[in-house]
Coordinates of C-alpha atoms and ligand atoms in Angstrom, one line a residue:
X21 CA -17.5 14.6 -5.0
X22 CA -20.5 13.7 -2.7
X23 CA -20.6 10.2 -1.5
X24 CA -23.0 8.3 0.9
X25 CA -21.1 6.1 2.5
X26 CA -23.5 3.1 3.6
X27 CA -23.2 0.8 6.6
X28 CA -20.8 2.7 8.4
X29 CA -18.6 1.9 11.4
X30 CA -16.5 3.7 13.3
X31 CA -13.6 1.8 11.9
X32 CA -15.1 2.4 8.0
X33 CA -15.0 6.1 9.0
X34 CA -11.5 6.2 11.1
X35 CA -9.5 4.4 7.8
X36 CA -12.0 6.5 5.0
X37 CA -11.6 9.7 6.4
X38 CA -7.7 9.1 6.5
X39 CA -7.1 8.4 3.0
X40 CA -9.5 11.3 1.6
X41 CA -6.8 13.9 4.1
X42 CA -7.5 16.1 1.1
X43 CA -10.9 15.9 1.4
X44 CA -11.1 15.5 -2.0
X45 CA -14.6 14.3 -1.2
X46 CA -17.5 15.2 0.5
X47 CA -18.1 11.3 3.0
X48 CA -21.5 11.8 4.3
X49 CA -21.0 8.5 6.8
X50 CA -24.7 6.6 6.9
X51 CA -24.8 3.8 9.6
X52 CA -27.9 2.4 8.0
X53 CA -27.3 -0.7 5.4
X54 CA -28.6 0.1 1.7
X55 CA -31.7 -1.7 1.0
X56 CA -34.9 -1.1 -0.5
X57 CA -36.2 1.3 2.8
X58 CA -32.7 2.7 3.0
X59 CA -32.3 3.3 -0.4
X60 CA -34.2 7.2 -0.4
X61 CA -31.2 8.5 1.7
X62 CA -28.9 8.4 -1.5
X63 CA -30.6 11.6 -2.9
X64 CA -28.0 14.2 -4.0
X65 CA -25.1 12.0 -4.2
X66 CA -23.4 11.2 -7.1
X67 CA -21.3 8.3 -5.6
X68 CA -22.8 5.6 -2.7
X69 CA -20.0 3.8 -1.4
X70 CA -21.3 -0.1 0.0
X71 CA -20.2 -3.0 1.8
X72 CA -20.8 -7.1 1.5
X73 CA -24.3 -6.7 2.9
X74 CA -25.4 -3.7 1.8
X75 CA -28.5 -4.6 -1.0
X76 CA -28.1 -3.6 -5.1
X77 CA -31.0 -5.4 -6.3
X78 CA -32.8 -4.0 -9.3
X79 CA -35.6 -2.2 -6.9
X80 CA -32.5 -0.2 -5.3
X81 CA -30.6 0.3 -8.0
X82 CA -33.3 2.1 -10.2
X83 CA -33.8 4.3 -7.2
X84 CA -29.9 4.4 -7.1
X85 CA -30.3 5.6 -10.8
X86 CA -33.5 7.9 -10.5
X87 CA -31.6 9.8 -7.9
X88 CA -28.8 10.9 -9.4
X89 CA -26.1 8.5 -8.4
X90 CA -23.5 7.9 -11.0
X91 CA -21.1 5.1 -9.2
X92 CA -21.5 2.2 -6.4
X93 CA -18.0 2.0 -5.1
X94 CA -18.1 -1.9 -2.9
X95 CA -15.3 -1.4 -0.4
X96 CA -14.7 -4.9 -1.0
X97 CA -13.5 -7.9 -3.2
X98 CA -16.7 -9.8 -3.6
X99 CA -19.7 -8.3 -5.3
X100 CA -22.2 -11.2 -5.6
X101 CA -24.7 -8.4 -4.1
X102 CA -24.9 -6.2 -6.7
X103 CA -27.2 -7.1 -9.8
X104 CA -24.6 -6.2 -12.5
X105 CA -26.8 -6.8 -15.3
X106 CA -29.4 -4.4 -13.8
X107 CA -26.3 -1.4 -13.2
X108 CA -25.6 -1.8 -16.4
X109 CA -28.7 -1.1 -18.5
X110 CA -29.6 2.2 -15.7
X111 CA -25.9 3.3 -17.0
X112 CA -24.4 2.6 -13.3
X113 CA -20.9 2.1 -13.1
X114 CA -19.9 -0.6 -10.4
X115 CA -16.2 -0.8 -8.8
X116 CA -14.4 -3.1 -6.1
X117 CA -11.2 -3.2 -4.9
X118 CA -10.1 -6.5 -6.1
X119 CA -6.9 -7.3 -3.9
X120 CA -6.4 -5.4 -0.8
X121 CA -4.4 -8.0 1.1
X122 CA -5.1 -11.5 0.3
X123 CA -2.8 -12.8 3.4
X124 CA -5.2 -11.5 5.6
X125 CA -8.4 -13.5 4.4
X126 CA -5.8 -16.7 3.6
X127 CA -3.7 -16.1 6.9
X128 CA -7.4 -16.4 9.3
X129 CA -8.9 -19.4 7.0
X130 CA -5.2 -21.3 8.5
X131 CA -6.1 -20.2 12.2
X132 CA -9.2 -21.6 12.0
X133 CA -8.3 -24.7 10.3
X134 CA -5.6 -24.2 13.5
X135 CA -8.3 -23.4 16.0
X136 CA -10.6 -26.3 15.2
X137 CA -8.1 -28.9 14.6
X138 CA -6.2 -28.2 18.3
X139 CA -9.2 -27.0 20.0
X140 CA -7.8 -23.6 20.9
X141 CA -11.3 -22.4 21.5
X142 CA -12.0 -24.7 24.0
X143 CA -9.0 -24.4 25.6
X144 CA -8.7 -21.4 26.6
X145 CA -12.1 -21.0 28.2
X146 CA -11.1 -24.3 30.0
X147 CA -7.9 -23.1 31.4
X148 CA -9.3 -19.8 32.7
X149 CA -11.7 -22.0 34.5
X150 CA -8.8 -23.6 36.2
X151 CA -9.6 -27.0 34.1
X152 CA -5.8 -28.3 32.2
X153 CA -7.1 -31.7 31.7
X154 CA -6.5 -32.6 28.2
X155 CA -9.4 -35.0 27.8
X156 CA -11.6 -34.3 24.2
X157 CA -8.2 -32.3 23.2
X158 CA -6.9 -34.5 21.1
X159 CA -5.5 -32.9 17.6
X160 CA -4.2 -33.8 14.3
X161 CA -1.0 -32.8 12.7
X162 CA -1.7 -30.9 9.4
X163 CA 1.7 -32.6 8.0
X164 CA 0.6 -35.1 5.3
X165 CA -2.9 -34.3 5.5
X166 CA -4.4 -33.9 2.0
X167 CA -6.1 -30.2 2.0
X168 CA -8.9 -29.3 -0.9
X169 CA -8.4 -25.8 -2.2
X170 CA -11.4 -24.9 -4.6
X171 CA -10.5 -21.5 -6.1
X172 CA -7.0 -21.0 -6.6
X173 CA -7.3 -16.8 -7.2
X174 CA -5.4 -14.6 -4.7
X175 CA -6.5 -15.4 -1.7
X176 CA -6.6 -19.4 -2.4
X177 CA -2.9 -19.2 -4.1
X178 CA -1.5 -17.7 -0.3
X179 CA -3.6 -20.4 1.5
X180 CA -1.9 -23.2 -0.9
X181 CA 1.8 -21.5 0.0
X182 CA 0.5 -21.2 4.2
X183 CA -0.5 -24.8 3.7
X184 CA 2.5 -25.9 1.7
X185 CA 5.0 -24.8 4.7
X186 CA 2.8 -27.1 7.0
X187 CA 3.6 -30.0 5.0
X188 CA 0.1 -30.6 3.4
X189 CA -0.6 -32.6 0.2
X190 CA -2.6 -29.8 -2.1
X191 CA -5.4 -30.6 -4.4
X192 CA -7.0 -27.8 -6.4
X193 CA -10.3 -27.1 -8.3
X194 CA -10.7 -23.5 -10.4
X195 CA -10.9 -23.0 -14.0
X196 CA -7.7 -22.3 -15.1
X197 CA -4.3 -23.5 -13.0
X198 CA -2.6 -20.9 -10.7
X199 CA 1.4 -21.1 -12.4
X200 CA 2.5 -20.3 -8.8
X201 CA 0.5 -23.0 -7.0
X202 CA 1.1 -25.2 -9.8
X203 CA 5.2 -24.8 -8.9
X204 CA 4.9 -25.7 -5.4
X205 CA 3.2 -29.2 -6.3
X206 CA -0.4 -28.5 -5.9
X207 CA -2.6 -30.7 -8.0
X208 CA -5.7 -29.8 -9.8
X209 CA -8.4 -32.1 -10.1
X210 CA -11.7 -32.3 -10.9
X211 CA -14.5 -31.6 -8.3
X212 CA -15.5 -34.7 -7.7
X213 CA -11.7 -36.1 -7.0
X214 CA -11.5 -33.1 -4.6
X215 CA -14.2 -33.9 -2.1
X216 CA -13.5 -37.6 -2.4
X217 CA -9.7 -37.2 -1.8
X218 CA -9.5 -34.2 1.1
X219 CA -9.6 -34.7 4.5
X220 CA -9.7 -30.5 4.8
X221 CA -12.2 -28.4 2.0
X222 CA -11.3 -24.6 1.8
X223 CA -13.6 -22.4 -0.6
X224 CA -12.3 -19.8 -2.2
X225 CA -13.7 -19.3 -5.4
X226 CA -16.1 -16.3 -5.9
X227 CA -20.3 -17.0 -5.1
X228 CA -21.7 -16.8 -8.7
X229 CA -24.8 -18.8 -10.0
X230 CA -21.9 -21.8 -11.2
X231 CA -20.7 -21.9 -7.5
X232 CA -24.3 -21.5 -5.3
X233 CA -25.0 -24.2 -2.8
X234 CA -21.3 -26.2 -4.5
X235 CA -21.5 -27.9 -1.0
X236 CA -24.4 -29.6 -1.0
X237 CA -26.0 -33.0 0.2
X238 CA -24.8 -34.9 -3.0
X239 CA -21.3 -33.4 -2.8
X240 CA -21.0 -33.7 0.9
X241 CA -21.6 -37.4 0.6
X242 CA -18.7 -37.8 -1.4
X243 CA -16.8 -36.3 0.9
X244 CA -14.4 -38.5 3.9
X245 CA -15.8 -39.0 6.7
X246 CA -14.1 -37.1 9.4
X247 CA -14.0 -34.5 7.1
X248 CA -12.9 -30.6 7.9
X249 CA -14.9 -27.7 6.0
X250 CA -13.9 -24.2 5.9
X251 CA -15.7 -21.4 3.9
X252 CA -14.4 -17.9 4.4
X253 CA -15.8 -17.0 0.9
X254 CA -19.3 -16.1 0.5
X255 CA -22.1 -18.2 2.8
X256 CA -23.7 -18.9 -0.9
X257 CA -21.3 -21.6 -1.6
X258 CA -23.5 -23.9 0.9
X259 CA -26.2 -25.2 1.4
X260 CA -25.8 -24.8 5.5
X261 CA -29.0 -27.3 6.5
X262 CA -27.2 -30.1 4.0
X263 CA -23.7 -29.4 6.0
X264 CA -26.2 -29.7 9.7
X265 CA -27.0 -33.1 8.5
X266 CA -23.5 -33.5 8.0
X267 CA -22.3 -32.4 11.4
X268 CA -25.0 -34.4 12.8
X269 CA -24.2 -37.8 10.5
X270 CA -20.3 -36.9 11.6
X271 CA -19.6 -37.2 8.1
X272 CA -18.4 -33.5 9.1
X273 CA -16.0 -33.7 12.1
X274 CA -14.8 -29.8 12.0
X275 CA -16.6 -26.7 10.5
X276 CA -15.3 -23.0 10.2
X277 CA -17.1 -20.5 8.7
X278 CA -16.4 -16.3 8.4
X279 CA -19.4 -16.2 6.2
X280 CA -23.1 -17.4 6.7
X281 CA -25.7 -17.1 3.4
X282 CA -28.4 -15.4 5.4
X283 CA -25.5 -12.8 7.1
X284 CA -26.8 -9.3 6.2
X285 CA -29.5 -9.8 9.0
X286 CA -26.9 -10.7 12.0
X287 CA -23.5 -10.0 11.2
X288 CA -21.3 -6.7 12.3
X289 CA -24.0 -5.8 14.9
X290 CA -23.8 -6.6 18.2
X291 CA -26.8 -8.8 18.9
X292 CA -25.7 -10.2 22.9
X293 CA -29.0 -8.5 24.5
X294 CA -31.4 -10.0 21.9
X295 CA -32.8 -13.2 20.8
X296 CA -31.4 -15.0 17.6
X297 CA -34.5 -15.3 15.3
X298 CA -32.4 -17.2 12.6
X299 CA -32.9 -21.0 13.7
X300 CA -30.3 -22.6 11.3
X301 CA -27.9 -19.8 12.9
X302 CA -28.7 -20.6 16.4
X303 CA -28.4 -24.5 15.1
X304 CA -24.9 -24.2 14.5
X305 CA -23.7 -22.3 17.6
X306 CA -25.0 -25.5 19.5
X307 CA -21.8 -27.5 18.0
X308 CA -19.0 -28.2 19.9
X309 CA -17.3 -28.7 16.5
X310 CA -17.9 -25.4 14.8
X311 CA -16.0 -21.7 14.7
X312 CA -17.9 -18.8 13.4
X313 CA -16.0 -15.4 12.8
X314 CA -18.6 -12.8 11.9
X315 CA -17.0 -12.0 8.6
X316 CA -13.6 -10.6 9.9
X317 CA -11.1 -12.2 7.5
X318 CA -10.1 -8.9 6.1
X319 CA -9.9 -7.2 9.0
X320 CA -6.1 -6.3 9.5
X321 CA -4.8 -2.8 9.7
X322 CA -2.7 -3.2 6.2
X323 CA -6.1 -4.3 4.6
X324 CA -8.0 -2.0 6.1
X325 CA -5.7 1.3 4.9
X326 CA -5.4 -0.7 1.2
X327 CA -8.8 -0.9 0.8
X328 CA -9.8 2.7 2.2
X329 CA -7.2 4.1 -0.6
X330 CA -8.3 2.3 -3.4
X331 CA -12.0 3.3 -2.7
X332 CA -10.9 7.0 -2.4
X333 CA -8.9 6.5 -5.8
X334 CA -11.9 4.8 -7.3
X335 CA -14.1 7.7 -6.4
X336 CA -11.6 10.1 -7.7
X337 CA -11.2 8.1 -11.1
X338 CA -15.0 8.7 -11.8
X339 CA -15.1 12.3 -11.0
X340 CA -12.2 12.8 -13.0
X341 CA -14.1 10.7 -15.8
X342 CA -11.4 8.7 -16.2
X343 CA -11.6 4.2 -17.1
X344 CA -11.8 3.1 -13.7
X345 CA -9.3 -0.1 -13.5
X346 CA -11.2 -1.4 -11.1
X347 CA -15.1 -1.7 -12.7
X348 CA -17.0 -4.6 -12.6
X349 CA -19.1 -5.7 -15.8
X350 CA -21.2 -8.6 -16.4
X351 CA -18.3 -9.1 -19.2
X352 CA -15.6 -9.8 -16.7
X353 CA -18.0 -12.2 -14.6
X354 CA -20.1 -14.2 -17.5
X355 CA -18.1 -16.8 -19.1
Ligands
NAD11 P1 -9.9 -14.2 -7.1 O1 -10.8 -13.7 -8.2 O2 -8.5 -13.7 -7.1 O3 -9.9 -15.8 -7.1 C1 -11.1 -16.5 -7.3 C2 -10.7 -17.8 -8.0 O4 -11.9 -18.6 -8.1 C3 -10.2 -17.6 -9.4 O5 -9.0 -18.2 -9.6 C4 -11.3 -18.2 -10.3 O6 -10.9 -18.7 -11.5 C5 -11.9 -19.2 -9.4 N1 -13.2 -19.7 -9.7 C6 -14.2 -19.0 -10.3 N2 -15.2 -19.8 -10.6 C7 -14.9 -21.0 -10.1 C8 -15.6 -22.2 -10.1 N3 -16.8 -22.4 -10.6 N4 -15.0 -23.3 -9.6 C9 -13.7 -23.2 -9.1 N5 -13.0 -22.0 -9.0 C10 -13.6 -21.0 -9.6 O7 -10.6 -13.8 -5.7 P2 -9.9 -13.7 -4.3 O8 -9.4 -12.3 -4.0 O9 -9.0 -14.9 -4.1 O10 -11.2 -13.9 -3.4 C11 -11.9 -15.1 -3.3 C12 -13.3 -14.9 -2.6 O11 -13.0 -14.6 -1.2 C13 -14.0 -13.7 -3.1 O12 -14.9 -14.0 -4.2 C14 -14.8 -13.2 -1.9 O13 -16.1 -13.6 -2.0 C15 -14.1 -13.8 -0.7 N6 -13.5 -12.9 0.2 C16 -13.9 -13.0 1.5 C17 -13.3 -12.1 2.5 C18 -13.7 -12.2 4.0 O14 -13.4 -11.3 4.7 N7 -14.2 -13.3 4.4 C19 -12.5 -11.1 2.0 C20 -12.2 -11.0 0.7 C21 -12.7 -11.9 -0.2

C-alpha cells in the first residue's frame, strides 16, 4: 500500500525502509511536517504515516479524508496531536504503537535526574577547559530522597524500578495502582500529597485535557523548595512561564525537560545558524539549572527497530482489513 511518510529523517527512513524488506509497501519519504500547507501532498495515498509534531487537526484531517487516505499510522506512543473525535466522524482510523521500549524513555528521564543533580553538564565542558575545581559542584545522593512519579503506565512503572535500585522513597499519582510498582513499596497518593511530599517530580502520565498545564503556579507552590522537575512526557503538562517564576523564586532548584509545549516549531531541526524567535525557549537556555533534550528519549537502536515494525505491521493490518490492535478511539481515551 501507498503511504506518505511525513516528517522524515534519515534515521525514520534507514529503520522504515528495513522493516518493510518486503516492500510490502510503497514509503514515499516527505521531509516536510503535516500541517494545514502540508497537508495537499497526501493526495493518492491511502495511509500517511506521522510523528509527535506532525498536525491532525480537523482542517487537516478533512483534507486527510477528502483525499483518499484511509489510516494515520503515529510512529509513536503519544497521540495528544491528533483530534480523535474529528478522525472518527470522517471514518479515519488512527494507530500508535503503544510500547516500543519503555526503558529507553524511563532509562534518559534517570540520566537527567543524574545530569542535573551531579552537574555532569557542567563538568565536562569545565574539564575540557582545563578547569577541575569542584566549586558550584556540589550533588545530592538520590538514596533516601523522596521521588514523585505521576503516571505509573509503562514508562513510569520502569522509572519507579530504576529509582527503586537507587534507594529512593516512591510516591505515585495515576488512576489506578500499577500491581508491580505497588510490590516494590511505592506509595500512591493524592496529587496534592505528591507535590507537597517530593523533593524530585517525574511526569509521566499521558497530555489529555485532565492533565494540561498539571504543573502550574498553584501546584508549583505546594511544591518543596529546592525542588527537582522533570517532564519527558508531553510539554502540555506545564505551564513553562509558571515553572520560569519558579526557577527564578528558587522554589525550583533543578529542571529537565525532553519535551517543550510549543516544540513542533524548534525541535528535530537544527537551528545553530538562526535566531531563536521563541522567547520563553530562549528564557530557559539562560539557566544554569536546566537540561533540555530535544525530544530524544526514545531514541535507542532497540526502540527505534520496535517501533519501525510495528508501524509496518500496522500498515499491513489495514490493508489486509483486519482489527488493528493498536487503534486509537476516543473510547479508549475518554473516561
Ligand atoms: P501508559 O499509557 O503506559 O501510561 C500512562 C499512565 O498515566 C497510565 O498508567 C495512566 O493511568 C496514567 N494517567 C492517565 N491520566 C492520568 C492522570 N490524569 N493523572 C495521573 N496519571 C494518569 O503510557 P507510557 O508508555 O508510560 O507513556 C507515558 C507518556 O510518555 C506518553 O503519554 C507520551 O506522551 C510520553 N512519551 C514520551 C517519549 C519521549 O521520547 N519523550 C516517548 C514515549 C512516550
Amino acid at each position: 500500500m501507498k503511504v506518505a511518510v511525513f516528517s522524515t529523517k534519515a534515521y525514520d527512513k534507514q529503520f522504515l525502509t528495513d522493516a518493510n524488506k518486503s516492500n510490502r509497501h510503497e514509503l514515499v519519504f516527505l521531509e516536510e511536517r503535516l500541517t494545514d500547507k502540508t497537508a495537499p501532498l497526501s493526495t493518492g495515498f491511502r495511509i500517511v504515516c506521522v510523528f509527535v509534531n506532525d498536525q491532525l487537526n480537523e482542517s487537516v484531517l478533512k483534507v486527510l479524508a477528502a483525499n483518499g487516505v484511509g489510516l494515520i499510522a503515529l510512529r509513536c506512543a503519544g497521540f495528544n496531536n491528533v483530534d480523535l473525535r474529528v478522525a472518527e466522524k470522517l471514518g479515519l482510523v488512527v494507530v500508535h504503537v503503544p510500547a516500543y521500549s519503555p526503558y529507553a524513555v524511563a532509562e534518559h528521564t534517570v540520566g537527567l535526574i543524574m545530569a542535573l543533580n551531579r552537574k555532569i553538564h557542567k563538568a565536562y565542558d569545565r574539564v575540557r577547559e582545563g578547569n577541575l575545581s569542584l566549586e558550584g559542584l556540589l550533588g545530592f545522593e538520590l538514596h533516601d530522597k523522596t521521588v514523585g512519579i505521576i503516571g505509573t503506565g509503562k514508562i513510569g512503572k520502569v522509572v519507579s524500578k530504576i529509582l527503586f535500585g537507587y534507594g529512593c522513597k516512591l510516591l505515585a499519582n495515576d488512576l489506578e495502582p500499577n500491581p508491580s510498582c505497588l510490590a516494590i513499596g511505592v506509595k500512591y497518593v493524592s496529587l496534592d500529597e505528591l507535590f507537597i511530599g517530593s523533593d524530585i517530580i517525574t511526569l509521566h502520565c499521558p497530555l489529555i485535557p485532565e492533565t494540561y498545564h498539571m504543573i502550574n503556579a498553584e501546584a508549583i507552590s505546594q511544591m518543596k523548595t529546592g525542588l527537582m522537575l522533570i517532564n519527558t512526557s508531553r510539554g502540555g503538562l506545564i505551564d513553562t512561564s509558571a515553572v520560569i517564576d519558579g526557577l527564578k523564586s528558587g522554589k525550583i532548584r533543578y529542571l529537565g525537560l525532553d519535551v517543550y509545549e510549543e516544540e513542533p516549531d524548534l525541535f528535530f531541526e537544527n537551528l545553530s545558524d538562526t535566531v531563536i524567535q521563541d522567547d520563553v525557549f530562549a528564557r530557559l537556555l539562560t539557566f544554569p539549572n536546566v537540561i533540555i533534550t530535544g525530544h530524544q528519549a526514545f531514541f535507542t537502536n532497540s526502540a527505534m527497530v520496535n517501533i519501525a515494525k510495528i508501524t509496518v505491521s500496522n500498515f499491513t493490518d489495514f490493508q489486509e482489513g483486519k482489527l488493528c490492535t493498536n487503534q486509537i478511539t476516543t473510547k479508549l481515551v475518554v473516561r
